[in-house]
mmCIF file of C-alpha atoms and ligand atoms in Angstrom:
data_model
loop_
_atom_site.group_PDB
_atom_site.id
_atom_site.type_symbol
_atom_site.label_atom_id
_atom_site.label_comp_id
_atom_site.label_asym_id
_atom_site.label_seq_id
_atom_site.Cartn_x
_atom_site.Cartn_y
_atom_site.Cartn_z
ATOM 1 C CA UNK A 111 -89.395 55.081 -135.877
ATOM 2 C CA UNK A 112 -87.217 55.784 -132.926
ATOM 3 C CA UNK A 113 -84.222 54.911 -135.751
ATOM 4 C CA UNK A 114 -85.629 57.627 -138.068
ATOM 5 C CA UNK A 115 -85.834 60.317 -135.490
ATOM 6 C CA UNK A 116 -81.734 60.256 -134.793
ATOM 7 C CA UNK A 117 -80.817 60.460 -138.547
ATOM 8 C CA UNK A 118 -83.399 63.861 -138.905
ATOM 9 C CA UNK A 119 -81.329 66.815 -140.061
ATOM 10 C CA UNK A 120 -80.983 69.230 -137.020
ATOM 11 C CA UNK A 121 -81.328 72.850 -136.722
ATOM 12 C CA UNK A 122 -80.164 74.900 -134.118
ATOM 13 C CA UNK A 123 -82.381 78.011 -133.761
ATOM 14 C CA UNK A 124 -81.522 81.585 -131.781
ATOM 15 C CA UNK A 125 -83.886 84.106 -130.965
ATOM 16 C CA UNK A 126 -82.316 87.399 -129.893
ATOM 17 C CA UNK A 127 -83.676 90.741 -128.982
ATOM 18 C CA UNK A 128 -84.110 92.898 -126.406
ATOM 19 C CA UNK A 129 -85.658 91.712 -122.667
ATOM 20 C CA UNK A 130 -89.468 91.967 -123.241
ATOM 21 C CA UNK A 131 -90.417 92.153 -126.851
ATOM 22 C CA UNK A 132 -91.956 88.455 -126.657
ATOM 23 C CA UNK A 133 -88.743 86.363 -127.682
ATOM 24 C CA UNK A 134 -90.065 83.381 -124.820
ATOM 25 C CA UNK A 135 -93.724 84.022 -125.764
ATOM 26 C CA UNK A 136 -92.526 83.458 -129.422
ATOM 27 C CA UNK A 137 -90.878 80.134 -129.138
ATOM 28 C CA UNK A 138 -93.739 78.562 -126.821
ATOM 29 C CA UNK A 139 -96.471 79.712 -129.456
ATOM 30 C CA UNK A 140 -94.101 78.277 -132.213
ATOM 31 C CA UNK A 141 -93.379 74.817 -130.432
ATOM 32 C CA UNK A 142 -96.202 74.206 -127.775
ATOM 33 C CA UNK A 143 -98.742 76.263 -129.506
ATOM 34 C CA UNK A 144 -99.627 77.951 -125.926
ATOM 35 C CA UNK A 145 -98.991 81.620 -124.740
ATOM 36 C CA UNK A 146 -99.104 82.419 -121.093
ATOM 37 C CA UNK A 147 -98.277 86.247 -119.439
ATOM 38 C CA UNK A 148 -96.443 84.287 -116.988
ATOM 39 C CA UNK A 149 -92.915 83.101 -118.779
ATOM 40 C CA UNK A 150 -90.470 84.008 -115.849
ATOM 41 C CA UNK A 151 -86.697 85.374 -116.877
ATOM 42 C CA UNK A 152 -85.261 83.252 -114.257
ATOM 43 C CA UNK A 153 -87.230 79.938 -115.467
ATOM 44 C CA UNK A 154 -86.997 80.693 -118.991
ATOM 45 C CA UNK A 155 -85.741 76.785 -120.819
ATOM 46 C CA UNK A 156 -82.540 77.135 -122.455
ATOM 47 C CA UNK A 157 -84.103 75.426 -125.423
ATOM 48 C CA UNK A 158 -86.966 73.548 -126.754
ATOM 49 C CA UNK A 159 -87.311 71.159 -129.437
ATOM 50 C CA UNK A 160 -90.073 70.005 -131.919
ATOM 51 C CA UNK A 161 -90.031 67.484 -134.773
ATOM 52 C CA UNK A 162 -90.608 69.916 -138.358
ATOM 53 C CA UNK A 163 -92.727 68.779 -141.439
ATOM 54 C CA UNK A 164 -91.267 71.265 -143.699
ATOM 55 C CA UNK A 165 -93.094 69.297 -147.044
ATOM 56 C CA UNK A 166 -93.727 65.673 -148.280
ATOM 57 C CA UNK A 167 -90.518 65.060 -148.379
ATOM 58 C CA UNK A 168 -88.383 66.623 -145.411
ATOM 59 C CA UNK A 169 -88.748 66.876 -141.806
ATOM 60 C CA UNK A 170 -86.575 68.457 -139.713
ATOM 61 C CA UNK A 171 -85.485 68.684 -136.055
ATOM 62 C CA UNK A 172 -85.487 72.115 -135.057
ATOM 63 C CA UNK A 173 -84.417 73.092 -131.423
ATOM 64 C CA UNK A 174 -84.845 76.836 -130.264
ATOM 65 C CA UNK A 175 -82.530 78.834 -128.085
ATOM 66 C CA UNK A 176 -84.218 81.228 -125.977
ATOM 67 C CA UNK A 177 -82.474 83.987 -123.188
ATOM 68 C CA UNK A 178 -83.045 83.374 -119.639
ATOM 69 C CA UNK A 179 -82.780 87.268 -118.554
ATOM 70 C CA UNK A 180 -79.184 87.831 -119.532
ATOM 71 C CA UNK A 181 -79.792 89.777 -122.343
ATOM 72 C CA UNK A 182 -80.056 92.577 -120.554
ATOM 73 C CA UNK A 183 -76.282 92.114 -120.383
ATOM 74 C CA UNK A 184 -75.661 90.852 -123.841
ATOM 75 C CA UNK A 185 -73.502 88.607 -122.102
ATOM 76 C CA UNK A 186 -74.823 84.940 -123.594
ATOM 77 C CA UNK A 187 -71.932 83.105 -123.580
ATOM 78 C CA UNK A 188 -70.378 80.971 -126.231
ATOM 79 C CA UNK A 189 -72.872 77.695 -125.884
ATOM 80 C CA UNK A 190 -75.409 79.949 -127.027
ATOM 81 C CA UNK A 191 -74.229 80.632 -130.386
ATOM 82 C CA UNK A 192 -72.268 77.701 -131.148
ATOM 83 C CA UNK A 193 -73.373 76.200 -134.318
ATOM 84 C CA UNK A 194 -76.291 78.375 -134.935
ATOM 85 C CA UNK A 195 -78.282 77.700 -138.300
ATOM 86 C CA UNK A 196 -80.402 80.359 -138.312
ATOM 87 C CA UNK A 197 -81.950 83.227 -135.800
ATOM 88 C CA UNK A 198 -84.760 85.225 -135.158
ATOM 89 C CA UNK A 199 -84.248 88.712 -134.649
ATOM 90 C CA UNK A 200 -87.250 89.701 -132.451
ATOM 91 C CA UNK A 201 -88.550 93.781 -131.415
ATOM 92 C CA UNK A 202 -91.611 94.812 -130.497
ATOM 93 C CA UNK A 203 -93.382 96.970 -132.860
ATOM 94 C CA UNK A 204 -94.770 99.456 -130.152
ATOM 95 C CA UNK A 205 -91.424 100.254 -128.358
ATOM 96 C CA UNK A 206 -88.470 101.883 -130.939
ATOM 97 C CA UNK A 207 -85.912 101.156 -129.134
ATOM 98 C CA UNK A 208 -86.485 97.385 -129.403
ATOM 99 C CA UNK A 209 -86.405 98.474 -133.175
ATOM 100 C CA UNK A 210 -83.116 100.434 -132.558
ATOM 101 C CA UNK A 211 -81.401 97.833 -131.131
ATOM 102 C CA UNK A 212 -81.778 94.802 -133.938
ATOM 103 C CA UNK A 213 -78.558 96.650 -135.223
ATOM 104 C CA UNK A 214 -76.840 95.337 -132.220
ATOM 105 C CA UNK A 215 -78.153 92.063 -131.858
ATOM 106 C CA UNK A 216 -77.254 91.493 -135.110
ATOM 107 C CA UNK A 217 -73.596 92.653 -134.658
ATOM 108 C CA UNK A 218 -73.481 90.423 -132.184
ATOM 109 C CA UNK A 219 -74.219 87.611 -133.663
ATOM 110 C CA UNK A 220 -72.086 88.196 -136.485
ATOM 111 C CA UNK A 221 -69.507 88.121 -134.359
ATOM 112 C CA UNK A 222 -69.923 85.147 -131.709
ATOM 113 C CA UNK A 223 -71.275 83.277 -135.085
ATOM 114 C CA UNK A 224 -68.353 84.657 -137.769
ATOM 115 C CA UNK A 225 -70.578 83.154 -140.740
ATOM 116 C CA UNK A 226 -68.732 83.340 -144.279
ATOM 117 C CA UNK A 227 -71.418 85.543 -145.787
ATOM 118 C CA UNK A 228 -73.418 87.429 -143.232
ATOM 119 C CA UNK A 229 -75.313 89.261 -146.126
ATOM 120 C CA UNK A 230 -76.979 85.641 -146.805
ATOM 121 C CA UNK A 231 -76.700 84.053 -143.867
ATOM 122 C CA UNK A 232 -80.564 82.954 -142.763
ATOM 123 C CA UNK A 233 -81.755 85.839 -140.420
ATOM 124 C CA UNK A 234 -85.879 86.486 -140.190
ATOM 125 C CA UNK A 235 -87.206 90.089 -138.580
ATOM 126 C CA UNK A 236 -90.039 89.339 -136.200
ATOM 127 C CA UNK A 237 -92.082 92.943 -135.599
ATOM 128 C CA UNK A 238 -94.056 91.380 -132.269
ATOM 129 C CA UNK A 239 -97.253 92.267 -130.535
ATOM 130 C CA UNK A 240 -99.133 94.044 -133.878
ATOM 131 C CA UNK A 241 -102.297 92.713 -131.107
ATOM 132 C CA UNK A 242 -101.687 95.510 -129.295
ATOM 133 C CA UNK A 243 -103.657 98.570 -130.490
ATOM 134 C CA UNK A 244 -102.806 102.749 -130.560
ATOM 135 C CA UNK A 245 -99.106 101.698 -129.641
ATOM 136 C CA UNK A 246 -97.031 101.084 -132.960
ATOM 137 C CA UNK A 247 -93.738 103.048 -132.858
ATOM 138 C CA UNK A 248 -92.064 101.449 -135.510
ATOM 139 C CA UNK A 249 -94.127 101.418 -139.373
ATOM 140 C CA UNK A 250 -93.879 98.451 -141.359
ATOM 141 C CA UNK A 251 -91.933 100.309 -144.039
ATOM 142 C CA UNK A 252 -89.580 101.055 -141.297
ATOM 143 C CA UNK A 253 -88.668 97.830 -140.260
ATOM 144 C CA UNK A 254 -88.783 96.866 -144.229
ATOM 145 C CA UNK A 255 -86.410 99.358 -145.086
ATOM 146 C CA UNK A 256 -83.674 98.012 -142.274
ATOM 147 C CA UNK A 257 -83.889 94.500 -143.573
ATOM 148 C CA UNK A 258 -83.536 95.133 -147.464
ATOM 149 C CA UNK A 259 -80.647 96.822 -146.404
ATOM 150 C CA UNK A 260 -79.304 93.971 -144.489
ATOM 151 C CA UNK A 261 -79.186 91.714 -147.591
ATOM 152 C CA UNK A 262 -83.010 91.355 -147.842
ATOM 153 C CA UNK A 263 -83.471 89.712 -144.361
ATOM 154 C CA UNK A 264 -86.947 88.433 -143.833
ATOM 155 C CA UNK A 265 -89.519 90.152 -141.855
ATOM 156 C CA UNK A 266 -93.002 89.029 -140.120
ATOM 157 C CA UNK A 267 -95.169 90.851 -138.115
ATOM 158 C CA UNK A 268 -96.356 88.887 -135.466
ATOM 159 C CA UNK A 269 -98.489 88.396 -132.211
ATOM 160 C CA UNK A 270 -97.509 85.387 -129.912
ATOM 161 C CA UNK A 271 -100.568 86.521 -127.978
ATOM 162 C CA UNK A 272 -102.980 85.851 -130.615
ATOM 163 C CA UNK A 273 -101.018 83.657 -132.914
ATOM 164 C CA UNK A 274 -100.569 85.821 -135.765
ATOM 165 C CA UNK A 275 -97.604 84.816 -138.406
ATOM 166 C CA UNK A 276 -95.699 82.896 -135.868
ATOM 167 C CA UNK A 277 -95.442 79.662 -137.759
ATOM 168 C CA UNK A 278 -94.932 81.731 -140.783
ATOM 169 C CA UNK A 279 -91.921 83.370 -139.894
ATOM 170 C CA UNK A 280 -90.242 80.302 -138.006
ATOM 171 C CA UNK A 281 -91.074 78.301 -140.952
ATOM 172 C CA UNK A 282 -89.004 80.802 -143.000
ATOM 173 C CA UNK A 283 -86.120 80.945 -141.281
ATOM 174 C CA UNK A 284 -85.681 76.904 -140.848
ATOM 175 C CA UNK A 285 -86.131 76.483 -144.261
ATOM 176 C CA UNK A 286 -83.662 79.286 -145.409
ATOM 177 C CA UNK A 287 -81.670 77.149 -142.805
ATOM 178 C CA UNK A 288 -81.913 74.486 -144.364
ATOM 179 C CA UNK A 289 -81.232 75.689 -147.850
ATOM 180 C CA UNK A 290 -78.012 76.375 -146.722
ATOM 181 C CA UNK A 291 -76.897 73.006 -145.848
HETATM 182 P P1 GDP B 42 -88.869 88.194 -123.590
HETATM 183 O O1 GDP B 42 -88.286 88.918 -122.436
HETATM 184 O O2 GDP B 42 -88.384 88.760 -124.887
HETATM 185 O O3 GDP B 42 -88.688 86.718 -123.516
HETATM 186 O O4 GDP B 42 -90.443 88.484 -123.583
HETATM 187 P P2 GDP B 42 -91.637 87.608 -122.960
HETATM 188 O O5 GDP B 42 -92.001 86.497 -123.880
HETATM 189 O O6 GDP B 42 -91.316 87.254 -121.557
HETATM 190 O O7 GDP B 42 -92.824 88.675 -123.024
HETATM 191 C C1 GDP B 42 -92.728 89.926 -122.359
HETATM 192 C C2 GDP B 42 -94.127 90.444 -122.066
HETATM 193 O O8 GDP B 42 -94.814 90.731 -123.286
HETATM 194 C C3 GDP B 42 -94.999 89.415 -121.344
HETATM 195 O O9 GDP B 42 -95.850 90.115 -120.449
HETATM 196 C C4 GDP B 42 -95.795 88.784 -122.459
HETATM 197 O O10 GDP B 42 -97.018 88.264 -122.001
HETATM 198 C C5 GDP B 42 -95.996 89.971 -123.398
HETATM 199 N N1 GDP B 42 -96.158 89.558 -124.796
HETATM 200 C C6 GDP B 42 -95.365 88.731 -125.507
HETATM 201 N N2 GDP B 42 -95.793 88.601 -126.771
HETATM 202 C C7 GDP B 42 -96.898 89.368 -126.878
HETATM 203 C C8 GDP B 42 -97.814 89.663 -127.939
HETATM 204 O O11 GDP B 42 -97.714 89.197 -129.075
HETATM 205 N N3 GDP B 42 -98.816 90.541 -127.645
HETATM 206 C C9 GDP B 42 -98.978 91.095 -126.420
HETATM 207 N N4 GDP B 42 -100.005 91.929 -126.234
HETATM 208 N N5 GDP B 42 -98.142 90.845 -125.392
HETATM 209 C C10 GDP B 42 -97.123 89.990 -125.621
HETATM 210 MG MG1 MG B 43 -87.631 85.544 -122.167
#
């Protein structure tokens, strides 16, 4: 067993968006199964890891890349990127600007990344916190609307609070990953 594990296909994961929409909330509902109101910027984990069964056949190492605080600065260095398969572009669905600013993330990582076809390259839109009620600032149709024009990215709405679509959208965006390959 301990043989199989270091010949599983890996997948390097990012998760970008703006500080507070739920991008560390996201990854420890998606790999621990566990959400906490306590994930601290400072003691975020660069990464976490967790063994995949994507069907009968395949299972796949996935490891996700989470911000520690510094993308407040959209300063994440070149480690962060490097070799990306896939990423999550996260906002929350009850502040706009989160919304506003996918554009940016994903200019970024277009260019720290330089993928051959960015139209197809395996991007998922998380809307997060749809828990949260009598708050929504950005419409479904909205966010729909800004990924069909990115090449058909994707999108989930989500709650890492209550588990809603989490699984669902990772799942996505590992697969489309691994598509790819
Ligand atoms: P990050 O800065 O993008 O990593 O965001 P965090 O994961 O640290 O979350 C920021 C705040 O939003 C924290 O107080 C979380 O508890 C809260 N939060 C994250 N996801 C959800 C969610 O789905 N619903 C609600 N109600 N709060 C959330
Ligand atoms: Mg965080």
């Amino acid at each position: 067993r301990s043989h199989q594990s270091q010949r599983l296909p890996y997948i390097k994961a990012i998760i970008l968006g703006d500080s507070g929409v739920g991008k560390t909330s996201l990854m420890h509902q998606y790999v621990r199964g566990t959400f906490s109101t306590q994930y601290k910027a400072t003691i975020g984990a660069d990464f976490m890891k967790k063994v995949v069964k994507l069907d009968d056949r395949r299972v796949v190492d996935v490891s996700c890349w989470d911000t520690a605080g510094q993308e407040r600065f959209q300063s994440l260095g070149v480690a962060f990127y490097r070799g990306a398969d896939c990423c999550i572009l996260c906002f929350d669905v009850t502040n706009a600007r989160s919304f506003e600013n996918l554009e940016s993330w994903r200019d970024e990582f277009l260019i720290q990344v330089g993928p051959r076809d960015p139209e197809s390259f395996p991007f998922v839109v998380v809307g997060n916190k749809i828990d949260v009620e009598g708050r929504r600032a950005v419409s479904q149709k909205r966010a729909m609307e800004w990924c069909a024009a990115k090449g058909n990215i994707p999108y989930f709405e989500t709650s890492a609070k209550k588990d809603i679509n989490v699984d669902e959208a990772f799942r996505t965006v590992v697969m489309n990953a691994m598509d790819q390959e």
